[in-house]
Backbone as numpy.savetxt, mean C-alpha at the origin, in Angstrom:
# Nx Ny Nz CAx CAy CAz Cx Cy Cz
30.68 -11.99 12.30 30.84 -11.03 11.23 30.59 -9.63 11.78
31.54 -8.74 11.63 31.35 -7.39 12.18 30.37 -6.58 11.34
29.65 -5.72 12.02 28.69 -4.84 11.35 29.40 -3.52 11.06
29.48 -3.18 9.78 30.09 -1.91 9.42 29.01 -0.94 8.94
29.41 0.27 8.65 28.45 1.31 8.26 27.79 1.00 6.93
28.55 0.42 5.99 27.99 0.12 4.68 26.94 -0.98 4.78
27.21 -2.00 5.57 26.24 -3.08 5.77 24.98 -2.59 6.45
25.13 -1.71 7.43 23.98 -1.16 8.13 23.14 -0.29 7.20
23.80 0.46 6.32 23.08 1.31 5.38 22.31 0.48 4.37
22.91 -0.61 3.90 22.23 -1.49 2.95 21.03 -2.16 3.61
21.21 -2.61 4.84 20.10 -3.23 5.56 18.96 -2.24 5.79
19.30 -1.02 6.12 18.27 0.01 6.32 17.55 0.34 5.01
18.28 0.40 3.91 17.66 0.67 2.61 16.73 -0.47 2.21
17.16 -1.71 2.46 16.31 -2.86 2.15 15.05 -2.85 3.00
15.20 -2.53 4.26 14.05 -2.46 5.17 13.09 -1.36 4.73
13.63 -0.23 4.30 12.79 0.86 3.85 12.01 0.49 2.58
12.64 -0.19 1.65 11.96 -0.57 0.42 10.89 -1.62 0.69
11.17 -2.55 1.61 10.15 -3.55 1.97 8.97 -2.86 2.65
9.24 -1.91 3.53 8.18 -1.17 4.20 7.34 -0.40 3.20
7.98 0.21 2.19 7.23 0.94 1.17 6.33 0.02 0.36
6.82 -1.17 0.02 6.00 -2.11 -0.73 4.82 -2.62 0.11
5.05 -2.88 1.39 3.96 -3.32 2.26 2.94 -2.21 2.43
3.39 -1.00 2.64 2.49 0.14 2.78 1.71 0.38 1.49
2.37 0.22 0.35 1.68 0.35 -0.92 0.60 -0.70 -1.10
0.89 -1.94 -0.71 -0.11 -3.00 -0.84 -1.29 -2.74 0.08
-1.01 -2.41 1.33 -2.09 -2.14 2.29 -2.94 -0.97 1.82
-2.31 0.06 1.30 -3.09 1.23 0.86 -3.87 0.93 -0.40
-3.32 0.13 -1.33 -4.08 -0.24 -2.54 -5.33 -1.02 -2.17
-5.15 -2.02 -1.32 -6.31 -2.81 -0.88 -7.25 -1.95 -0.04
-6.69 -1.08 0.78 -7.53 -0.21 1.61 -8.35 0.77 0.79
-7.75 1.35 -0.25 -8.50 2.27 -1.12 -9.64 1.52 -1.79
-9.36 0.34 -2.33 -10.41 -0.44 -2.99 -11.49 -0.84 -1.99
-11.10 -1.20 -0.79 -12.07 -1.58 0.23 -12.95 -0.41 0.61
-12.35 0.75 0.84 -13.14 1.92 1.24 -14.06 2.40 0.13
-13.57 2.36 -1.12 -14.43 2.78 -2.23 -15.58 1.81 -2.45
-15.30 0.51 -2.40 -16.37 -0.47 -2.57 -17.34 -0.44 -1.40
-16.84 -0.17 -0.20 -17.72 -0.08 0.96 -18.69 1.09 0.83
-18.21 2.16 0.22 -19.08 3.33 0.04 -20.19 3.03 -0.97
-19.91 2.22 -1.98 -20.90 1.95 -3.02 -21.76 0.74 -2.73
-21.16 -0.31 -2.20 -21.88 -1.55 -1.94 -21.76 -1.88 -0.46
-22.82 -1.64 0.26 -22.75 -1.80 1.72 -22.66 -3.26 2.14
-23.23 -4.17 1.37 -23.29 -5.56 1.84 -22.59 -6.54 0.92
-21.57 -6.10 0.21 -20.80 -7.00 -0.66 -19.71 -7.70 0.15
-19.21 -8.78 -0.42 -18.12 -9.50 0.24 -16.81 -8.74 0.05
-15.82 -9.07 0.88 -14.55 -8.36 0.87 -13.60 -8.91 -0.20
-13.99 -9.99 -0.89 -13.07 -10.65 -1.84 -12.75 -9.72 -3.01
-13.75 -9.06 -3.55 -13.52 -8.20 -4.72 -12.56 -7.05 -4.42
-12.70 -6.30 -3.33 -11.73 -5.24 -3.07 -10.31 -5.75 -2.90
-10.15 -6.91 -2.26 -8.81 -7.45 -2.08 -8.22 -7.84 -3.44
-9.04 -8.44 -4.31 -8.54 -8.81 -5.64 -8.20 -7.59 -6.47
-9.07 -6.58 -6.46 -8.79 -5.35 -7.23 -7.58 -4.62 -6.67
-7.48 -4.56 -5.35 -6.34 -3.90 -4.74 -5.03 -4.62 -5.04
-5.07 -5.97 -5.02 -3.88 -6.74 -5.35 -3.48 -6.53 -6.80
-4.46 -6.49 -7.70 -4.17 -6.25 -9.12 -3.57 -4.87 -9.32
-4.13 -3.86 -8.65 -3.59 -2.50 -8.77 -2.17 -2.44 -8.21
-1.92 -3.14 -7.11 -0.59 -3.15 -6.51 0.42 -3.84 -7.43
0.01 -4.94 -8.07 0.91 -5.63 -9.00 1.24 -4.76 -10.20
0.26 -3.99 -10.66 0.54 -3.07 -11.76 1.50 -1.97 -11.33
1.36 -1.50 -10.10 2.24 -0.44 -9.61 3.65 -0.92 -9.33
3.84 -2.24 -9.21 5.20 -2.75 -8.99 6.09 -2.49 -10.20
5.48 -2.31 -11.37 6.27 -1.97 -12.56 6.84 -0.56 -12.43
6.11 0.31 -11.76 6.55 1.69 -11.55 6.45 2.02 -10.07
7.43 1.61 -9.27 7.33 1.79 -7.81 7.25 3.25 -7.36
7.71 4.18 -8.20 7.62 5.58 -7.79 6.17 6.06 -7.74
5.26 5.33 -8.37 3.85 5.72 -8.34 3.11 5.19 -7.12
3.81 4.50 -6.22 3.16 3.98 -5.02 2.66 5.09 -4.11
3.14 6.32 -4.29 2.66 7.41 -3.45 1.20 7.73 -3.75
0.69 7.37 -4.95 -0.70 7.67 -5.30 -1.68 6.90 -4.41
-1.61 5.55 -4.34 -2.56 4.88 -3.45 -2.32 5.16 -1.98
-1.07 5.39 -1.59 -0.79 5.71 -0.19 -1.45 7.03 0.17
-1.32 8.03 -0.69 -1.95 9.33 -0.44 -3.46 9.22 -0.45
-4.01 8.48 -1.43 -5.47 8.32 -1.50 -6.01 7.64 -0.25
-5.31 6.60 0.20 -5.76 5.88 1.38 -5.75 6.80 2.60
-4.70 7.58 2.76 -4.64 8.48 3.91 -5.73 9.54 3.85
-5.96 10.10 2.65 -6.98 11.15 2.52 -8.37 10.58 2.76
-8.67 9.41 2.16 -9.99 8.81 2.33 -10.20 8.37 3.78
-9.18 7.75 4.37 -9.31 7.28 5.75 -9.49 8.44 6.72
-8.73 9.51 6.53 -8.88 10.67 7.40 -10.22 11.35 7.18
-10.68 11.38 5.91 -11.98 12.00 5.63 -13.13 11.21 6.21
-13.03 9.88 6.19 -14.13 9.08 6.74 -14.11 9.07 8.27
-12.95 9.34 8.85 -12.86 9.37 10.31 -13.41 10.68 10.87
-13.38 11.73 10.08 -13.83 13.04 10.57 -15.33 13.20 10.48
């Protein structure tokens, strides 16, 4: 099957949307993990993963809002690294 420009563009768009969803999930869980780590030093990691997954599932209804946890994760991670 030959690869044409339209097929390549569709594949790239699909890859970009999958990458955005993965980045949104990682940042949602990461924000919850970093916030819980700041408040509870010796808690288990299960709660942040569950809260982050719940927040990510809620954001799937409005994918344009995925920039919020991605931005928060970057700001918090950069702030804690400095």
